[in-house]
Amino acid sequence: MSQKSDGMNYAPQGKPSPVVKPGEFTFAAAFLEHGHIFGQCNGLLEAGAELKWVYDPDPKKVADFIAKYPQAKAARSFDEILADPAVKLVAAAAVPCDRGAIGGRVLEAGKDYFTDKAPFTTLEQLATAKAVVARTRRKYAVYYSERLHVESAMFATDLVAGGAIGRVIQVLGLGPHRIGNKAARPAWFFQRAKYGGILCDIGSHQFEQFLTFSGATDATVTHAAVGNYGNPETPELEDFGEASLLGNNGSTNYVRVDWFTPAGLSTWGDGRTVILGTKGYIELRKYVDVGREKTSDHVYIVDEKGEQHLNVTGQVGFRFFGQLILDCLNGTEKAMTQEHTFKAAELCLRAQLAAKRIA
Amino acid sequence: MSQKSDGMNYAPQGKPSPVVKPGEFTFAAAFLEHGHIFGQCNGLLEAGAELKWVYDPDPKKVADFIAKYPQAKAARSFDEILADPAVKLVAAAAVPCDRGAIGGRVLEAGKDYFTDKAPFTTLEQLATAKAVVARTRRKYAVYYSERLHVESAMFATDLVAGGAIGRVIQVLGLGPHRIGNKAARPAWFFQRAKYGGILCDIGSHQFEQFLTFSGATDATVTHAAVGNYGNPETPELEDFGEASLLGNNGSTNYVRVDWFTPAGLSTWGDGRTVILGTKGYIELRKYVDVGREKTSDHVYIVDEKGEQHLNVTGQVGFRFFGQLILDCLNGTEKAMTQEHTFKAAELCLRAQLAAKRIA
């Protein structure tokens, strides 16, 4: 299970659940800098999309990709993909600082864009993307995988929206990640300007979850800090980050992200989400029930009636991808609104900007 | 198990482990406003202390106390206890705002003082107590029960001190409490000036644990907030509080306390402590392993070698009480230094003062 030991190459697979017929929705994959591209493609393919092209400047990345997805044809240039009118959407996982500019090219070419998180590393990139979206009316979608591609988190999305725990007071998210073999990581991973900082990078998942679970549509950053506690040889790597937010509906958010998953953990990170409501709380043990079960998607619910433990693996699926395809075809926003997508991006950028360096 | 359903009357019992012979250490109990007094007395009695007196202005509280501890004689006044040279220590759980002044009287009478947490509600009370300690050389000890009277927390104290998880980066504490039948609570519980605010009151446990687990000897409050989300009929009750601290050794602390334990939880609160180190992490599920086991003191340890789950109930004991008795007799500080006791108190007061009211 090497996939499970390494978050960067963790590409969940679900049950095929096509929302379109063969040929109705064609996409391309480009810029394969982060292993999330495989999760993005799996999700779209399971929802019925057809993968036509792949592009990356590095022939080895392209060859590895085609080994997994033989239906993909290697494009000679990114422009070759942009010039193909059959392509409706481009999925990409570029170096984070380049994601905004690439998205601009995709949207200007009349296609929708589906980028790995974090979608931007600066507020200027976000402002530019907002302008391009307004002008082109295309979609700038983001793979916030720690909710969208996690069954327990999608399960909690519905539970909370249904009022299971009353009014949400706080969303607390712990996002530890394994750094693994640092020599196998790309250079940009250790360059602050390229990956954007830890709250921007792996923090982005957390702020998206806060908005979703709390129902807040905006928030202020009340505290943020980052540090390098254990990686002096890569000084620009922030291996610890934390932030507190106050939502515009009075809900709060605390987030801790780090690169300190110990070698002994059976998966890449003991990701947790605790959602506290006025009538109960929910804890998600997303990737492992530590010390108990080496399976994912454990949901603990405590309410007025009692304590429940559910394992929802295989019970929920990943509806985001099919909804995204239909949104692209129909001009709807059922998978995620553009406003929500951009607000989550803004919050991770603002948290990063507010962060004090404490170690 | 009504005791377990109600944190206010949760009085742990351990195995008797006397450090003194009968008659060598005599104490009195006074001011029985909080049920913690029973935990304080149990701990001292199991360590070999003799309980001679009890005092409270309310005869019913005294009668209930004597029903549990028939060896205690009802004092006609608090002064009667203070005047008895046989009494070495006074254990008390007064209304929080009165704890400092009562402690002053005890120390001035030449006895040591063992108060329920929080020991103060203002920095002025703390300053006065420091002066009294300096002048009298007596002890102002505090019952920080969520570590001292919790076997898993005492177990973690030793594990962390022994380097099991490397350098401590963060201590994260969740301290949810059940409010239960509000009509059965004393009036002071709902009066902000008397209980001191939620970060001062139940937050005090958390800051003591931060200092202990991290090894920090001081800290700054980087963020704090309090609110009333679900109790509009008692507007001075803060039912939610959170704080972030930065220790003087670079470690961080995040604390959330609340009064939202749902009716369905099998105990009074799903208290958790997560200690993140550079070489592993420890999670304590102190009072219940939610949805799994209705037993207390579950310790989860993840390090370079693997994941472990231990239940340490009955394995650790409560050494604090015996150490406190010997410290009083010998002038040592093995149970807890006065500096640490007061620093934990100071941090909860500073966090409370820094807190923004957000709901």
XYZ file of C-alpha atoms in Angstrom:
718
model
C 0.000 0.000 0.000
C 2.707 2.512 -0.923
C -0.053 4.856 -2.047
C -1.381 4.993 1.481
C 2.014 5.713 2.969
C 2.471 8.841 0.909
C -0.087 11.642 0.778
C 1.435 13.135 -2.343
C 0.566 10.043 -4.339
C -2.643 9.145 -2.555
C -5.174 8.839 -5.375
C -8.472 7.524 -4.080
C -10.491 5.211 -6.274
C -14.247 4.956 -6.066
C -16.993 3.039 -7.754
C -17.652 4.064 -11.362
C -20.773 6.182 -11.439
C -20.953 7.825 -14.864
C -23.067 10.943 -15.245
C -22.429 11.195 -18.985
C -22.275 8.813 -21.913
C -18.988 7.961 -23.623
C -17.743 10.942 -25.601
C -19.991 13.495 -23.936
C -17.274 15.060 -21.795
C -13.633 15.086 -22.804
C -10.778 16.351 -20.696
C -7.002 16.616 -20.716
C -4.416 16.291 -17.979
C -1.455 18.638 -17.876
C 1.374 19.651 -15.550
C 1.942 16.571 -13.451
C 4.001 18.114 -10.652
C 1.849 16.731 -7.845
C 0.542 13.178 -7.536
C -2.921 14.599 -6.876
C -3.342 14.628 -10.649
C -4.065 10.902 -10.442
C -6.861 11.463 -7.944
C -8.271 14.224 -10.110
C -8.240 11.957 -13.180
C -9.643 8.949 -11.302
C -12.562 11.010 -10.076
C -13.389 12.391 -13.507
C -12.995 9.021 -15.235
C -15.226 7.242 -12.723
C -17.858 9.902 -13.414
C -17.764 9.101 -17.125
C -15.364 11.680 -18.526
C -12.978 10.718 -21.333
C -9.308 11.465 -21.024
C -7.876 12.477 -24.384
C -4.553 14.206 -23.779
C -1.692 14.492 -21.363
C 1.024 17.123 -21.325
C 4.065 17.813 -19.207
C 7.442 19.274 -20.148
C 9.073 16.188 -18.578
C 8.797 13.122 -20.864
C 9.257 10.756 -17.915
C 6.219 12.150 -16.123
C 4.234 11.772 -19.339
C 5.380 8.164 -19.796
C 4.458 7.291 -16.190
C 1.077 8.871 -16.695
C 0.380 6.994 -19.932
C 1.376 3.755 -18.230
C -1.586 4.300 -15.911
C -3.937 5.826 -18.456
C -3.100 4.321 -21.859
C -6.005 6.142 -23.466
C -4.198 9.474 -23.025
C -2.243 10.789 -25.972
C 0.925 12.794 -25.306
C 0.487 16.365 -26.520
C 3.549 18.031 -28.053
C 2.734 21.251 -26.278
C 0.191 22.627 -23.856
C -1.094 24.754 -26.727
C -2.004 21.613 -28.624
C -4.452 20.785 -25.840
C -5.784 24.341 -25.646
C -6.348 24.322 -29.432
C -8.471 21.154 -29.386
C -12.157 22.106 -29.354
C -13.086 18.618 -28.120
C -11.464 19.311 -24.739
C -13.998 20.740 -22.269
C -11.812 20.772 -19.176
C -8.137 20.706 -18.291
C -7.095 19.004 -15.065
C -3.703 20.137 -13.820
C -1.359 19.895 -10.855
C 1.363 22.380 -11.708
C 3.878 23.907 -9.326
C 1.568 25.894 -7.013
C 2.884 29.337 -7.979
C 2.131 28.563 -11.644
C -1.405 27.259 -11.165
C -3.068 30.656 -11.515
C -1.358 31.587 -14.774
C -2.045 28.183 -16.321
C -5.680 28.480 -15.301
C -5.860 31.829 -17.049
C -4.669 30.263 -20.298
C -7.192 27.443 -19.977
C -10.127 29.758 -19.357
C -9.076 32.172 -22.130
C -9.072 29.153 -24.464
C -12.745 28.650 -23.599
C -12.292 25.592 -21.410
C -12.929 24.907 -17.731
C -10.004 24.363 -15.379
C -9.644 21.869 -12.529
C -6.479 22.486 -10.569
C -4.953 20.770 -7.632
C -5.049 22.761 -4.423
C -3.755 25.249 -3.436
C -4.984 27.132 -6.488
C -2.807 30.215 -5.891
C 0.194 31.368 -3.920
C -0.580 35.117 -3.952
C -3.653 37.306 -3.670
C -2.684 38.909 -6.991
C -3.048 35.545 -8.747
C -6.479 35.176 -7.152
C -7.551 38.649 -8.284
C -6.407 37.881 -11.822
C -8.308 34.599 -11.831
C -11.477 36.306 -10.603
C -11.217 38.746 -13.506
C -10.663 35.951 -16.020
C -13.650 34.015 -14.681
C -15.823 37.125 -14.890
C -14.732 37.751 -18.477
C -14.768 34.183 -19.815
C -17.606 32.727 -17.693
C -15.580 29.533 -17.455
C -14.954 27.566 -14.256
C -11.858 27.661 -12.089
C -12.421 24.507 -10.015
C -10.109 23.234 -7.283
C -9.354 19.716 -6.051
C -9.803 20.215 -2.313
C -9.255 16.505 -1.942
C -9.307 16.225 1.843
C -13.071 16.729 1.722
C -14.110 16.015 -1.863
C -12.200 12.762 -2.153
C -12.775 11.481 1.402
C -15.990 9.576 1.990
C -16.205 10.357 5.700
C -15.890 14.054 4.965
C -18.593 13.948 2.297
C -20.747 11.992 4.739
C -20.209 14.676 7.386
C -21.018 17.364 4.838
C -24.534 15.979 4.551
C -24.919 15.178 8.254
C -24.031 18.686 9.338
C -26.106 20.323 6.608
C -29.033 18.228 7.818
C -28.749 19.702 11.296
C -27.467 16.563 13.042
C -25.405 18.542 15.559
C -27.342 21.808 15.661
C -25.597 25.078 14.971
C -21.900 24.615 14.229
C -19.749 26.406 16.792
C -16.323 25.236 15.714
C -14.519 23.239 13.068
C -11.167 21.923 14.248
C -8.885 20.364 11.674
C -5.654 18.485 12.140
C -3.781 17.823 8.908
C -0.513 16.042 9.659
C 1.366 14.829 6.578
C 4.315 12.522 6.091
C 7.309 14.109 4.489
C 8.823 10.736 3.610
C 11.947 10.613 1.500
C 12.840 14.245 1.044
C 15.251 13.442 -1.796
C 12.311 12.123 -3.832
C 10.395 15.393 -3.518
C 10.669 17.999 -6.260
C 12.795 21.099 -5.621
C 9.749 23.406 -5.559
C 8.432 21.585 -2.513
C 11.177 23.217 -0.454
C 10.980 26.684 -2.024
C 8.672 28.998 -0.129
C 7.794 31.213 -3.096
C 6.843 28.202 -5.185
C 4.700 26.171 -2.791
C 3.340 29.210 -1.010
C 3.864 28.267 2.630
C 2.285 25.486 4.676
C -0.989 27.278 5.476
C -1.436 28.078 1.786
C -0.489 24.582 0.672
C -1.869 21.869 2.938
C -3.833 24.435 4.939
C -6.031 25.102 1.912
C -7.953 21.856 2.492
C -8.743 22.952 6.007
C -10.227 26.339 5.217
C -12.444 24.834 2.525
C -13.776 22.389 5.098
C -14.374 25.178 7.579
C -16.518 27.108 5.102
C -18.434 23.966 4.157
C -19.094 22.591 7.613
C -19.775 25.906 9.337
C -21.785 27.527 6.581
C -19.735 30.710 6.923
C -19.274 32.575 3.638
C -16.351 34.656 4.839
C -13.989 34.774 7.808
C -11.254 36.791 9.418
C -7.917 35.340 10.473
C -7.553 35.869 14.217
C -4.224 34.076 14.635
C -1.692 32.338 12.434
C 1.810 30.992 12.907
C 4.271 28.877 10.953
C 7.605 27.343 11.802
C 10.378 24.962 10.879
C 10.921 22.725 13.905
C 12.603 19.709 12.433
C 13.996 20.429 8.990
C 16.896 22.859 9.299
C 18.516 21.565 6.114
C 15.529 22.834 4.108
C 15.011 26.201 5.781
C 12.219 27.366 3.480
C 10.056 24.369 4.317
C 7.493 25.279 6.920
C 6.895 22.012 8.741
C 4.300 23.396 11.164
C 1.441 25.830 10.745
C -1.637 26.803 12.695
C -4.426 29.305 12.258
C -7.601 30.446 13.966
C -10.459 31.969 12.017
C -13.713 33.626 12.975
C -16.502 33.066 10.481
C -18.997 35.756 9.490
C -21.727 33.689 11.162
C -19.905 33.514 14.502
C -18.446 30.052 13.994
C -14.765 29.463 14.670
C -12.049 27.443 13.037
C -8.781 26.074 14.340
C -6.372 24.428 11.969
C -3.077 22.689 12.557
C -1.033 21.328 9.687
C 2.407 19.773 9.885
C 4.937 17.454 8.260
C 5.542 15.323 11.342
C 3.711 12.071 10.629
C 5.983 9.510 12.304
C 7.393 6.603 10.336
C 5.361 4.190 12.458
C 1.941 5.454 11.374
C 0.256 3.008 9.012
C -0.795 5.740 6.603
C 0.447 9.136 5.461
C -1.377 11.187 8.045
C -3.771 10.905 10.956
C -6.107 13.530 9.534
C -8.892 14.536 11.869
C -11.813 16.881 11.728
C -13.857 17.687 14.816
C -17.074 19.598 14.239
C -18.602 20.952 17.435
C -22.244 21.940 17.357
C -24.743 23.147 19.911
C -26.414 19.707 19.861
C -23.541 17.310 19.368
C -20.223 16.775 17.702
C -18.679 14.739 14.938
C -15.126 13.481 14.737
C -13.696 12.196 11.478
C -10.684 9.904 11.531
C -10.156 10.136 7.846
C -7.291 7.880 6.876
C -6.783 5.591 9.870
C -8.396 4.904 13.225
C -5.063 5.142 14.980
C -4.096 2.170 17.097
C -7.461 0.544 16.293
C -8.012 -0.106 12.602
C -5.859 0.505 9.581
C -8.891 1.459 7.516
C -10.110 4.863 6.516
C -13.292 6.899 6.935
C -14.237 6.410 10.547
C -17.000 8.727 11.696
C -17.794 9.293 15.364
C -21.030 11.070 16.176
C -22.163 12.078 19.632
C -25.535 13.716 20.037
C -28.392 13.870 22.501
C -29.096 10.170 21.987
C -25.711 8.523 22.295
C -22.328 7.742 20.797
C -22.013 6.188 17.352
C -19.084 4.874 15.392
C -19.531 4.318 11.675
C -17.119 3.211 9.021
C -18.453 4.682 5.802
C -15.895 3.255 3.392
C -17.666 2.438 0.151
C -20.955 3.867 1.424
C -20.750 7.433 0.197
C -18.799 7.741 -3.027
C -17.372 10.908 -4.503
C -20.211 12.876 -6.022
C -18.127 15.984 -6.602
C -16.679 14.757 -9.887
C -19.946 13.931 -11.569
C -21.429 17.173 -10.344
C -18.441 19.077 -11.703
C -18.869 17.489 -15.139
C -22.555 18.370 -15.193
C -21.824 21.875 -13.929
C -19.400 22.341 -16.818
C -21.955 21.067 -19.318
C -24.964 22.885 -17.855
C -23.508 26.068 -16.399
C -24.700 25.114 -12.905
C -22.790 25.196 -9.592
C -23.845 22.015 -7.821
C -20.360 20.630 -7.144
C -19.133 23.873 -5.592
C -19.801 27.522 -6.259
C -17.032 29.633 -7.751
C -17.449 32.018 -4.839
C -16.825 29.236 -2.296
C -13.848 27.922 -4.280
C -12.234 31.357 -4.354
C -13.109 32.204 -0.744
C -11.367 29.054 0.504
C -8.361 30.051 -1.591
C -8.443 33.577 -0.220
C -8.547 32.372 3.386
C -5.484 30.181 2.995
C -3.608 33.081 1.418
C -4.719 35.488 4.144
C -3.804 33.022 6.892
C -0.392 32.573 5.324
C 0.119 36.345 5.071
C -0.939 36.794 8.699
C 1.330 34.034 9.975
C 4.165 34.863 12.316
C 7.283 32.781 11.942
C 7.749 31.191 15.365
C 10.458 28.593 14.740
C -22.176 6.028 37.531
C -23.682 9.448 38.222
C -20.214 10.623 39.214
C -18.988 9.969 35.712
C -21.834 11.872 34.132
C -20.976 15.080 35.949
C -17.501 16.617 35.912
C -18.249 18.816 38.901
C -18.658 15.784 41.131
C -16.092 13.561 39.466
C -13.853 12.473 42.333
C -11.356 9.862 41.198
C -10.416 7.107 43.582
C -7.067 5.374 43.445
C -5.282 2.644 45.309
C -4.204 3.584 48.840
C -0.498 4.261 48.813
C 0.388 5.947 52.090
C 3.578 7.970 52.296
C 3.149 8.721 55.989
C 2.105 6.821 59.080
C -1.205 7.478 60.802
C -1.149 10.852 62.544
C 1.905 12.170 60.736
C 0.012 14.522 58.445
C -3.305 16.079 59.394
C -5.459 18.226 57.158
C -8.800 19.963 57.116
C -11.352 20.500 54.362
C -13.147 23.818 54.040
C -15.365 25.703 51.627
C -17.149 22.966 49.742
C -18.474 24.986 46.810
C -17.101 22.669 44.130
C -17.320 18.878 44.095
C -13.594 18.751 43.393
C -13.132 18.871 47.162
C -13.956 15.166 47.232
C -11.216 14.392 44.725
C -8.783 16.500 46.729
C -9.662 14.668 49.942
C -9.607 11.215 48.321
C -6.125 11.854 46.977
C -4.769 13.026 50.310
C -6.430 10.228 52.281
C -5.131 7.532 49.945
C -1.658 8.964 50.469
C -1.995 8.539 54.234
C -3.162 11.950 55.412
C -5.668 12.239 58.242
C -8.754 14.364 57.824
C -9.599 16.096 61.088
C -11.950 18.974 60.311
C -14.512 20.189 57.843
C -15.948 23.678 57.574
C -18.497 25.354 55.364
C -21.005 28.113 56.158
C -23.751 25.833 54.791
C -24.675 23.057 57.297
C -26.098 20.882 54.501
C -22.774 20.830 52.662
C -21.062 19.912 55.927
C -23.546 17.108 56.623
C -23.114 15.679 53.110
C -19.364 15.814 53.562
C -19.417 14.055 56.917
C -21.664 11.354 55.456
C -18.755 10.525 53.127
C -15.952 11.164 55.594
C -17.260 10.370 59.100
C -13.844 10.988 60.601
C -14.201 14.709 59.907
C -15.422 16.905 62.719
C -17.527 19.947 61.864
C -15.690 23.132 62.821
C -17.801 25.994 64.178
C -15.796 28.488 62.187
C -12.949 28.548 59.714
C -10.869 30.189 62.433
C -11.265 27.098 64.583
C -9.385 25.159 61.888
C -6.768 27.862 61.459
C -6.187 27.893 65.220
C -5.496 24.148 65.421
C -1.746 23.547 65.383
C -2.296 19.901 64.419
C -3.579 20.933 60.986
C -0.723 21.047 58.455
C -2.755 21.725 55.331
C -6.178 23.063 54.407
C -7.869 21.697 51.299
C -10.542 24.004 49.922
C -12.839 24.504 46.961
C -14.339 27.915 47.586
C -16.070 30.144 45.067
C -13.205 30.879 42.657
C -13.015 34.610 43.344
C -12.564 33.867 47.070
C -9.851 31.243 46.738
C -6.972 33.706 46.865
C -8.103 35.478 50.030
C -8.808 32.194 51.810
C -5.379 30.947 50.828
C -3.851 34.060 52.334
C -5.513 33.342 55.663
C -4.314 29.732 55.588
C -0.708 30.632 54.855
C -0.663 33.454 57.404
C -1.848 30.853 59.951
C 1.317 28.872 59.188
C -0.376 26.102 57.221
C -0.114 24.957 53.623
C -3.046 25.455 51.257
C -4.411 23.114 48.607
C -7.106 24.805 46.566
C -9.249 23.625 43.732
C -8.434 25.173 40.389
C -8.629 27.902 39.227
C -6.702 29.354 42.141
C -7.476 33.000 41.281
C -9.796 35.096 39.182
C -7.593 38.219 38.953
C -3.902 38.980 38.555
C -4.114 41.073 41.727
C -5.077 37.985 43.745
C -2.104 36.161 42.225
C 0.282 38.986 43.124
C -1.006 39.002 46.686
C -0.578 35.243 46.972
C 2.983 35.447 45.672
C 3.767 37.994 48.364
C 2.185 35.839 51.068
C 4.136 32.793 49.923
C 7.365 34.776 49.934
C 6.668 36.037 53.439
C 5.316 32.857 55.040
C 7.291 30.246 53.060
C 4.180 28.123 53.049
C 2.761 26.332 49.993
C -0.085 27.493 47.767
C -0.857 24.240 45.941
C -3.539 23.792 43.281
C -5.655 20.794 42.292
C -5.113 20.800 38.539
C -7.092 17.602 38.437
C -7.220 17.043 34.680
C -3.566 16.017 34.826
C -2.840 15.221 38.465
C -5.884 13.012 38.972
C -5.930 11.360 35.536
C -3.760 8.285 35.132
C -3.318 8.653 31.382
C -2.114 12.214 31.838
C 0.363 11.222 34.537
C 1.524 8.386 32.278
C 2.053 10.866 29.434
C 3.916 13.189 31.791
C 6.586 10.536 32.225
C 6.558 9.385 28.593
C 7.135 12.865 27.256
C 9.731 13.731 29.874
C 11.567 10.560 28.873
C 11.831 11.761 25.285
C 9.382 9.282 23.752
C 8.240 11.736 21.071
C 11.311 13.934 20.758
C 11.033 17.680 21.188
C 7.475 18.783 21.910
C 6.170 21.097 19.194
C 2.586 21.471 20.307
C 0.171 20.557 23.064
C -3.449 20.613 21.935
C -6.115 20.278 24.573
C -9.842 19.819 24.208
C -11.772 20.199 27.438
C -15.486 19.823 26.783
C -17.649 19.681 29.905
C -21.270 18.776 30.521
C -23.354 21.553 31.953
C -26.071 19.142 33.039
C -28.956 20.431 35.123
C -28.309 24.145 35.306
C -30.795 24.573 38.158
C -28.604 22.344 40.341
C -25.555 24.547 39.811
C -24.705 27.241 42.359
C -25.429 30.860 41.449
C -21.711 31.761 41.264
C -21.284 29.343 38.380
C -23.185 31.779 36.170
C -21.589 34.985 37.483
C -18.586 36.038 35.460
C -16.852 37.936 38.269
C -17.141 34.947 40.583
C -16.035 32.063 38.370
C -13.593 34.174 36.403
C -14.512 33.248 32.819
C -14.201 29.929 31.009
C -10.496 30.209 30.144
C -9.719 31.030 33.771
C -11.960 28.290 35.130
C -11.805 25.088 33.080
C -9.028 26.511 30.915
C -6.698 26.458 33.922
C -6.243 22.687 33.611
C -5.137 23.111 30.049
C -2.404 25.665 30.601
C -0.927 23.610 33.421
C -0.718 20.653 31.067
C 0.905 22.782 28.396
C 3.677 23.876 30.752
C 4.203 20.309 31.949
C 4.187 18.526 28.608
C 6.110 21.173 26.658
C 8.642 22.053 29.322
C 8.029 25.747 28.716
C 8.406 27.873 31.840
C 6.537 30.861 30.457
C 4.377 31.691 27.456
C 2.644 34.509 25.648
C -1.003 34.438 24.669
C -1.188 34.804 20.894
C -4.961 34.466 20.555
C -7.949 34.045 22.836
C -11.698 34.176 22.413
C -14.776 33.373 24.472
C -18.463 33.237 23.690
C -21.925 32.226 24.733
C -23.374 30.183 21.879
C -26.111 28.218 23.531
C -27.032 29.677 26.902
C -28.721 33.044 26.371
C -30.680 32.728 29.627
C -27.400 32.815 31.570
C -25.614 35.577 29.667
C -22.537 35.700 31.919
C -21.779 32.040 31.343
C -19.106 31.666 28.718
C -19.891 28.302 27.135
C -16.989 28.353 24.662
C -13.390 29.457 24.939
C -10.209 28.981 22.969
C -6.651 30.194 23.275
C -3.317 29.840 21.540
C -0.055 30.233 23.409
C 3.579 30.386 22.376
C 5.954 28.933 24.951
C 9.317 30.470 25.771
C 10.977 27.370 24.306
C 9.185 27.687 20.954
C 6.473 25.148 21.694
C 2.855 26.039 21.019
C -0.427 25.387 22.752
C -3.978 25.347 21.502
C -6.801 24.980 23.949
C -10.530 24.656 23.439
C -12.909 24.445 26.369
C -16.680 24.375 26.239
C -19.901 23.393 27.987
C -21.361 21.456 25.061
C -20.966 17.796 26.026
C -24.097 16.259 24.512
C -26.524 14.308 26.664
C -25.646 11.148 24.746
C -22.003 11.004 25.783
C -21.403 8.271 28.344
C -19.297 10.517 30.572
C -19.066 14.202 31.443
C -16.621 15.163 28.747
C -14.577 13.723 25.910
C -11.362 15.303 27.152
C -8.432 14.932 24.813
C -4.825 15.930 24.814
C -2.673 15.621 21.717
C 1.046 16.124 22.200
C 2.934 16.524 18.935
C 6.666 15.968 18.985
C 9.386 15.890 16.391
C 9.567 12.090 16.706
C 5.981 11.074 17.342
C 2.746 12.031 18.999
C 0.568 10.993 21.886
C -3.183 11.279 22.122
C -4.962 10.915 25.432
C -8.643 10.004 25.512
C -8.977 10.713 29.169
C -12.489 9.863 30.241
C -13.915 7.754 27.410
C -12.764 6.229 24.145
C -15.752 7.666 22.333
C -17.856 5.168 20.416
C -15.413 2.402 21.393
C -15.114 1.855 25.122
C -16.799 3.496 28.075
C -13.593 3.301 30.090
C -11.106 6.011 30.865
C -7.388 6.564 30.353
C -6.765 5.477 26.798
C -3.325 6.404 25.528
C -2.425 6.335 21.842
C 1.237 6.606 20.944
C 2.621 6.824 17.447
C 6.364 6.937 16.988
C 9.007 5.776 14.539
C 8.180 2.147 15.313
C 4.411 1.973 15.108
C 1.026 2.711 16.598
C 0.165 1.679 20.141
C -3.000 1.773 22.156
C -2.767 1.357 25.910
C -5.379 1.513 28.598
C -3.509 2.560 31.714
C -6.395 2.452 34.191
C -5.040 1.231 37.515
C -1.477 1.136 36.176
C -0.217 4.559 37.137
C -1.817 5.876 40.291
C -1.842 9.435 41.514
C 1.578 10.203 42.916
C 0.907 13.923 43.232
C -0.854 13.622 46.585
C 1.843 11.679 48.381
C 4.475 13.966 46.925
C 2.518 16.996 48.109
C 2.333 15.636 51.640
C 6.061 14.963 51.689
C 6.773 18.368 50.171
C 4.792 19.978 52.980
C 6.665 17.968 55.602
C 10.114 18.323 54.058
C 10.025 21.705 52.334
C 10.685 20.114 48.942
C 8.902 20.705 45.611
C 8.579 17.244 44.090
C 4.822 17.316 43.473
C 4.958 20.658 41.680
C 7.033 23.774 42.079
C 5.377 26.918 43.373
C 6.646 28.714 40.307
C 4.930 26.249 37.973
C 1.702 26.375 40.006
C 1.594 30.155 39.811
C 2.676 30.316 36.152
C -0.193 28.053 35.114
C -2.528 30.318 37.093
C -1.070 33.404 35.465
C -1.509 31.994 31.959
C -5.192 31.245 32.453
C -5.721 34.760 33.794
C -3.787 36.316 30.910
C -5.650 34.232 28.344
C -8.935 35.298 29.886
C -7.896 38.964 29.862
C -6.802 38.690 26.222
C -10.006 36.980 25.121
C -12.303 38.691 22.680
C -15.977 38.040 23.170
C -17.108 36.540 19.860
C -20.613 35.302 20.636
